[in-house]
Tab-separated table of C-alpha atoms and ligand atoms in Angstrom:
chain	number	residue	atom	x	y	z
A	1	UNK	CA	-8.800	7.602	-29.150
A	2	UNK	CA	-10.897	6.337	-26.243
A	3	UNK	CA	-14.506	6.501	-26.246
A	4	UNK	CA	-15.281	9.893	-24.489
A	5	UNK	CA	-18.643	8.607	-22.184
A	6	UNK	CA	-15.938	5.151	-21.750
A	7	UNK	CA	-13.762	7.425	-20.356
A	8	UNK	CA	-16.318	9.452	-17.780
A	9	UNK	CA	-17.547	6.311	-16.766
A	10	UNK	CA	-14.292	4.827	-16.269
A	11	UNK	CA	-13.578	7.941	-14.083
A	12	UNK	CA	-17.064	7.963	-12.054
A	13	UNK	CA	-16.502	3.862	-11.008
A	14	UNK	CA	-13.053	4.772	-9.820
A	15	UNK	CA	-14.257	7.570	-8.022
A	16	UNK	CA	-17.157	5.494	-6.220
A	17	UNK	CA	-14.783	2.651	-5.416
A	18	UNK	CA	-12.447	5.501	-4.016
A	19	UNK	CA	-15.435	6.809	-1.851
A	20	UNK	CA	-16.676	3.295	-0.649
A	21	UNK	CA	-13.587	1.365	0.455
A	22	UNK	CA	-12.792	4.673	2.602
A	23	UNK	CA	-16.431	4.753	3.742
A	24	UNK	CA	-16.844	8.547	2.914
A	25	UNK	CA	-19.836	7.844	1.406
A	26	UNK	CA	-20.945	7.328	5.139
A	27	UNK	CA	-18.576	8.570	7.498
A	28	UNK	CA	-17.407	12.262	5.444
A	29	UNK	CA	-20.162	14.025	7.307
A	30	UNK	CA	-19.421	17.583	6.297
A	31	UNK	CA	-15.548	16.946	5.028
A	32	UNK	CA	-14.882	17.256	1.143
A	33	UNK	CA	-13.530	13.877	0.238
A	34	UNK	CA	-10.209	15.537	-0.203
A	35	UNK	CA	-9.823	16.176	3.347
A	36	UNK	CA	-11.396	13.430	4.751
A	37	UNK	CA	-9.562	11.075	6.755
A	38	UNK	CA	-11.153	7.967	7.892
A	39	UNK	CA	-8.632	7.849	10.997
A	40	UNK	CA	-10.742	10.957	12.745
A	41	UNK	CA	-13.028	7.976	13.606
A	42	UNK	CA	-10.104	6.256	15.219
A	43	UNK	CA	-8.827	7.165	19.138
A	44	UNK	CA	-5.401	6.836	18.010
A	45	UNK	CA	-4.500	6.854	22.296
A	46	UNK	CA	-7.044	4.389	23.124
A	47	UNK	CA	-6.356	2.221	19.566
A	48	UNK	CA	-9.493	1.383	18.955
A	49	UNK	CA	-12.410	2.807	16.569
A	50	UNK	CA	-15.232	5.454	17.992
A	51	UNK	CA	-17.394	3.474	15.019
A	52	UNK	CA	-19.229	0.160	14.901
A	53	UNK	CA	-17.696	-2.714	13.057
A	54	UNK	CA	-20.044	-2.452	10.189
A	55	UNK	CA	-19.378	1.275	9.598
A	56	UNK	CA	-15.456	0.992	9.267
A	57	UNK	CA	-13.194	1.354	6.079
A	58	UNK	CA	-11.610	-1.567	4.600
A	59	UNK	CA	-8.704	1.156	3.932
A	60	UNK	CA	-6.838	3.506	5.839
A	61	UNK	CA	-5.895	5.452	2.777
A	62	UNK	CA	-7.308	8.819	1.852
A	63	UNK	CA	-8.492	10.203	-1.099
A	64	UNK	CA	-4.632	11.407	-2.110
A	65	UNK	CA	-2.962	8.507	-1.573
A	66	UNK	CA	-5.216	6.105	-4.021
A	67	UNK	CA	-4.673	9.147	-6.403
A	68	UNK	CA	-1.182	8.207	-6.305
A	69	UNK	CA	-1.393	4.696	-6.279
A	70	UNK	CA	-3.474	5.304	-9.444
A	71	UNK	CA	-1.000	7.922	-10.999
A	72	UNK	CA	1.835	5.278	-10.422
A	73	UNK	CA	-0.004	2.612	-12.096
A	74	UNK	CA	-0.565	4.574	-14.540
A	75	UNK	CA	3.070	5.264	-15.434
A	76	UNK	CA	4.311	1.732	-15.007
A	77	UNK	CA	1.789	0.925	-17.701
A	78	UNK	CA	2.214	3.994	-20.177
A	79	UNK	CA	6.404	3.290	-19.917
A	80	UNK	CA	6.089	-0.393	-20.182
A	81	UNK	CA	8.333	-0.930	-16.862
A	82	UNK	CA	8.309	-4.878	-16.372
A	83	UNK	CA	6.336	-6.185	-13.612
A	84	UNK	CA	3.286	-6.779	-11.248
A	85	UNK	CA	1.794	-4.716	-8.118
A	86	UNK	CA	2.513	-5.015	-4.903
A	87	UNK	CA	1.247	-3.803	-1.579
A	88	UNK	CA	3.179	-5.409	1.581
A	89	UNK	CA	1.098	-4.582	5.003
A	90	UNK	CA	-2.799	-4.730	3.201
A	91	UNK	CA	-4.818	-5.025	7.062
A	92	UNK	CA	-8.441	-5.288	4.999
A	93	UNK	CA	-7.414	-5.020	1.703
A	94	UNK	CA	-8.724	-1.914	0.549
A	95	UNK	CA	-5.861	-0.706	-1.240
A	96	UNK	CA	-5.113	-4.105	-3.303
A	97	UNK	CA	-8.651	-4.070	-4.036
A	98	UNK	CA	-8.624	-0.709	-6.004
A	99	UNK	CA	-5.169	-2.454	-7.669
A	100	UNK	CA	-7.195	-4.858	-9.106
A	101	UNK	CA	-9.958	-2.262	-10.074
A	102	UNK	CA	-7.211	-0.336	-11.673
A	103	UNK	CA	-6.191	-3.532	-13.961
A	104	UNK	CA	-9.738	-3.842	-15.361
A	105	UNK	CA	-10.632	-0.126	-15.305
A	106	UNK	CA	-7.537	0.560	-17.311
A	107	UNK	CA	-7.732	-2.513	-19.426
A	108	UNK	CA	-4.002	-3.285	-18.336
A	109	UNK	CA	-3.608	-7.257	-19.528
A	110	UNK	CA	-0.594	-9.013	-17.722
A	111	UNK	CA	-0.110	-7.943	-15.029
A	112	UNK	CA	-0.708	-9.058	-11.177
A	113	UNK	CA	-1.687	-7.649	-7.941
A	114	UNK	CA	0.680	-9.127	-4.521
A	115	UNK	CA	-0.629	-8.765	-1.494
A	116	UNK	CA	1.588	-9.618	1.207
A	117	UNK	CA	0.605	-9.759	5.131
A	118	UNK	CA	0.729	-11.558	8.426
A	119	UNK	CA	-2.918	-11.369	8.461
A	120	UNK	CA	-2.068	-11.393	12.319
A	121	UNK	CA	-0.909	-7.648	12.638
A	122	UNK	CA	2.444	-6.263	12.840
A	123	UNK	CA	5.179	-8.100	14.587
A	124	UNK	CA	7.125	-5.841	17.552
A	125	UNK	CA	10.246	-4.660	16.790
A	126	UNK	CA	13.249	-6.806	17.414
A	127	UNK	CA	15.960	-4.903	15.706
A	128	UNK	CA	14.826	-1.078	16.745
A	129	UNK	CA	14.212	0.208	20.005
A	130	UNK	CA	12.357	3.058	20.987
A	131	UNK	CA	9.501	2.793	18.136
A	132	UNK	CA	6.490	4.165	19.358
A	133	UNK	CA	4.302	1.567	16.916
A	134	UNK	CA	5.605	-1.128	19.505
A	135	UNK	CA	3.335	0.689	22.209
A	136	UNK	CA	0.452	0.499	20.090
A	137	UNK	CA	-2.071	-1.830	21.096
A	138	UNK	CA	-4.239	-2.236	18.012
A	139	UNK	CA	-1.910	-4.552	15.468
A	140	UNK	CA	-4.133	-3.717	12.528
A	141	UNK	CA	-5.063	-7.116	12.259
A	142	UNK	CA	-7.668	-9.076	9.790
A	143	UNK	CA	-7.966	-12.428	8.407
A	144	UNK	CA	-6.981	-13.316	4.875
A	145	UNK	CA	-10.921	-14.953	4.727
A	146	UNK	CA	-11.824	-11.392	5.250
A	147	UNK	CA	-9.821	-10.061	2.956
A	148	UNK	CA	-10.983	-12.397	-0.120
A	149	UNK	CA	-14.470	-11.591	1.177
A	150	UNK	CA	-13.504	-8.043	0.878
A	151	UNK	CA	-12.513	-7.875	-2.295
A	152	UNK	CA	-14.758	-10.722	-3.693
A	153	UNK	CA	-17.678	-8.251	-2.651
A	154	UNK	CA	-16.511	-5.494	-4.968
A	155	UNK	CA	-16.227	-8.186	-7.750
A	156	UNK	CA	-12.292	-8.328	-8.061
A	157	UNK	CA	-10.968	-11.710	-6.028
A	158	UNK	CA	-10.028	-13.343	-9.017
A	159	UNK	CA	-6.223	-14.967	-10.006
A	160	UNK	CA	-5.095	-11.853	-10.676
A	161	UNK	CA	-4.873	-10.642	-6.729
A	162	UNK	CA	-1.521	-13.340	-5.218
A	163	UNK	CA	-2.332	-13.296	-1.674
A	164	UNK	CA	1.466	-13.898	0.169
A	165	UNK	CA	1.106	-14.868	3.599
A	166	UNK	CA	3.031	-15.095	6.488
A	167	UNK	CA	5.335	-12.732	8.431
A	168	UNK	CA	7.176	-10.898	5.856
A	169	UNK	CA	10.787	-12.457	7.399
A	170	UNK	CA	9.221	-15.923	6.581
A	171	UNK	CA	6.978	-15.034	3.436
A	172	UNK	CA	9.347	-12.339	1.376
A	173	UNK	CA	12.197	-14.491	0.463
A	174	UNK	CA	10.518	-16.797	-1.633
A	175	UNK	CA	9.735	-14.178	-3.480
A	176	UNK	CA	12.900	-13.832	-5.670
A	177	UNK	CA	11.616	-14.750	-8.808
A	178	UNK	CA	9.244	-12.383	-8.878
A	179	UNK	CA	9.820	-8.970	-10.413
A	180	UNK	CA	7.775	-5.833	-9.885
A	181	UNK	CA	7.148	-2.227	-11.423
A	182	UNK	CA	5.548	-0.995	-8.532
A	183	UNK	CA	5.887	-1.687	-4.417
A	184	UNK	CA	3.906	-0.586	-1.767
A	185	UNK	CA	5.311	-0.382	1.481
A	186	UNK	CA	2.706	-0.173	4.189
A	187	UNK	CA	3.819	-1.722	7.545
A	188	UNK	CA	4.276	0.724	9.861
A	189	UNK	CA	7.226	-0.382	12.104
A	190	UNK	CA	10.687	-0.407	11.877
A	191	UNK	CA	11.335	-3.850	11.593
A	192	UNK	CA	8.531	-4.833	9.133
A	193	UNK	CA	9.818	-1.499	6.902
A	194	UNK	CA	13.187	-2.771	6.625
A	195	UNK	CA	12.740	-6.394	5.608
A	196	UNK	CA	10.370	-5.427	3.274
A	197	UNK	CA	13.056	-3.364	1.726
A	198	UNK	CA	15.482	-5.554	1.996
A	199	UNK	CA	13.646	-8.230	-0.039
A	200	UNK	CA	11.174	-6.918	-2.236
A	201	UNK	CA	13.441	-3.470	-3.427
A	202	UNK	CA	15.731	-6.134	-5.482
A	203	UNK	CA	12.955	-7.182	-7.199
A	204	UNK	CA	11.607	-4.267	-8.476
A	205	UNK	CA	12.186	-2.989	-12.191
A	206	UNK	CA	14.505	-0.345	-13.480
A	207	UNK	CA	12.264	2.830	-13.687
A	208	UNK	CA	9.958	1.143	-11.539
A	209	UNK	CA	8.303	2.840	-7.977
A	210	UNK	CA	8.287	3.166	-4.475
A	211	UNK	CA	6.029	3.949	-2.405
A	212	UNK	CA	6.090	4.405	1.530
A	213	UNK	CA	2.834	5.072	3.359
A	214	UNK	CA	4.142	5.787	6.683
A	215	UNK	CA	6.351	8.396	5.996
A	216	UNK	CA	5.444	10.597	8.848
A	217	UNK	CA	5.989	7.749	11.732
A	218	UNK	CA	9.568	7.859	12.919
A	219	UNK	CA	10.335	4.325	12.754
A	220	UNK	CA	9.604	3.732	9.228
A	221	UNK	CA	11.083	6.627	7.740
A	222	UNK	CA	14.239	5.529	9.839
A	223	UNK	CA	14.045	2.092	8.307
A	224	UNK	CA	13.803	3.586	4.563
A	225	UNK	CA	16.877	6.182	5.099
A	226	UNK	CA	19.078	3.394	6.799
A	227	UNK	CA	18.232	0.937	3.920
A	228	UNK	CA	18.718	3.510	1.122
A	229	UNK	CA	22.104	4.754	2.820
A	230	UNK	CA	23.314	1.154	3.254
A	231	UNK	CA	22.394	0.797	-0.181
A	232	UNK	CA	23.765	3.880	-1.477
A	233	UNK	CA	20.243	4.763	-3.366
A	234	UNK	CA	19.880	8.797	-3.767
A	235	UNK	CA	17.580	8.641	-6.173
A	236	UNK	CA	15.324	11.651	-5.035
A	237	UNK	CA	11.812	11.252	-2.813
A	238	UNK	CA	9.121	12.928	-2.775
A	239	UNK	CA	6.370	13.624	-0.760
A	240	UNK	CA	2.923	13.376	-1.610
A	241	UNK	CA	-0.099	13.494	0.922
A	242	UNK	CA	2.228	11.571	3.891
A	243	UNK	CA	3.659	8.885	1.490
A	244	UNK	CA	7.236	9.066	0.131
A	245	UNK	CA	7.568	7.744	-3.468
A	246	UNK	CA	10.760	7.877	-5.114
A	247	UNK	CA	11.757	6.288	-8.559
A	248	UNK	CA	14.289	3.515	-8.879
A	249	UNK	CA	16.843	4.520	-11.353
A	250	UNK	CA	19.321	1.215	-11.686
A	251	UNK	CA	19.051	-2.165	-13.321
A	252	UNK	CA	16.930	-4.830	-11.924
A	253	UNK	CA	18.553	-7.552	-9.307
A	254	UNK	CA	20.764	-5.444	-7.892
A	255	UNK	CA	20.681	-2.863	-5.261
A	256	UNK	CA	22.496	0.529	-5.562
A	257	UNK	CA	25.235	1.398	-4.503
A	258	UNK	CA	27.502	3.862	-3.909
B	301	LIG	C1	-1.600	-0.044	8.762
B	301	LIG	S1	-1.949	-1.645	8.214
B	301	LIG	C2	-1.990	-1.505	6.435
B	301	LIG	C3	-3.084	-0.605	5.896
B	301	LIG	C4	-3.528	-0.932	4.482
B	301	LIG	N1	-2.465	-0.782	3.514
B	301	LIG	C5	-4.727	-0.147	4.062
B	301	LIG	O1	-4.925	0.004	2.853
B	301	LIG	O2	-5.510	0.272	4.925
B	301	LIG	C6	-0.428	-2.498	8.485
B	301	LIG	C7	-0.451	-3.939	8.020
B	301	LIG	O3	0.888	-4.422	7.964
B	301	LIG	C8	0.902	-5.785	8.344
B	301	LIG	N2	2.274	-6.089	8.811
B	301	LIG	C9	3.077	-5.290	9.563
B	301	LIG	N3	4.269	-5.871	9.788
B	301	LIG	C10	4.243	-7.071	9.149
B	301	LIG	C11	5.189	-8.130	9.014
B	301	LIG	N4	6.398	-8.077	9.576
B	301	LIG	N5	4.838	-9.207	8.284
B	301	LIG	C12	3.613	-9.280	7.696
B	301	LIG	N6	2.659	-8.299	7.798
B	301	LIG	C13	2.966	-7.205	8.525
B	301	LIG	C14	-0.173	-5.877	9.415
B	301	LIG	O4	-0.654	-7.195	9.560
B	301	LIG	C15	-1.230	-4.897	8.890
B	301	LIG	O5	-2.193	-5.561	8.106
């Protein structure tokens, strides 16, 4: 039985770390946390921030979505499904950053955090046409140094966070002896959606999880349905706060099919 105050702290330092790398703390103004977004302080038409460099997030998640990532850690850990973390498309790392929190929060030994960009933004579309991230002129781009100096400020750039970088059609397929219980898919485009898929979903566990952030932008969510109907996968999605997570229910190696 864990230590009861162990446990309230535990909850209060994931709480703050939620709060900080979304910059709540600072930018909520009169929002509960729950409905804060940190994008209201972005001019989505313009792409660019209404806030100062100092004042931005180092994540675009919101409060739900690093409750999931924390619920599916969670699981992977209580079942025992094989494998590290990964997050492919980090931008400033906030999201690998409460991985690694989660490890030492949760006392989880073993296991690894990925974190997979171009550290040059997203790539425009070669294979689909018509995506509207291709006419966005902000690429969500920062360096990998400001990404270790991200994390390293919070205390968690240790061994234990893989940085894998490169364009994911480049970086991804030396991946294959990896194996994970839990992928993050976070890349916006078409494209980058689909090769990420088609790389990194062979790797991951029986019983481990999905997750797609960009479920609401019409390019990804194309990307996942093509590659899951390709693959024959059914096993169900489901929606949680704009991300799609769905279970993977056959052996690891191989994709579905049919
Ligand atoms: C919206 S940002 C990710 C947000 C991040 N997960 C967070 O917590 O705020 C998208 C990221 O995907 C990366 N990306 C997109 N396509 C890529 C590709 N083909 N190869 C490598 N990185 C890519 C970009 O460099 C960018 O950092």
């Amino acid at each position: 039985m864990p230590d009861p105050s162990a446990v309230a702290l535990r909850t209060a330092y994931l709480d703050l770390l939620k709060r900080s790398i979304t910059n709540y703390a600072y930018l909520g103004g009169e929002a509960t946390f729950e409905d804060f977004r940190c994008v209201d302080h972005y001019d989505v038409d313009a792409g660019q921030w209404r806030i100062d460099p100092l004042s931005r997030p180092i994540t675009l998640l919101r409060k739900g979505q690093l409750d999931l990532i924390e619920e599916a850690v969670l699981l992977m850990d209580e079942l025992n499904v094989p494998g590290d973390f990964l997050e492919a498309g980090i931008w400033r790392g906030g999201a690998v950053l409460f991985m690694r929190a989660l490890l030492e929060a949760y006392e989880i030994g073993g296991r690894r955090v990925f974190a997979a960009d171009s550290f040059a933004g997203i790539p425009a579309n070669t294979r689909a046409t018509n995506d509207p991230v291709d006419r966005w002129s902000d690429r969500w781009v920062a360096s990998e140094a400001e990404v270790r100096a991200n994390i390293a400020r919070f205390g968690l750039l240790d061994e234990r966070v893989v940085f894998v970088p490169g364009f994911f059609e480049q970086s991804l397929p030396a991946m294959g002896q990896q194996r994970f219980a839990l992928i993050r898919l976070d890349s916006d485009s078409y494209d980058s959606v689909e090769t990420s898929l088609e790389y990194l979903y062979p790797l991951v566990s029986k019983g481990g999880l999905v997750i797609i952030d960009d479920w609401h932008l019409p390019g990804c969510r194309q990307a996942v349905e093509d590659y899951r109907a390709r693959h024959g996968i059914t096993d169900p999605i489901q929606e949680h706060d704009a991300n799609a997570i769905w279970s993977k229910m056959h052996e690891y190696g191989a994709p579905a099919r049919g």
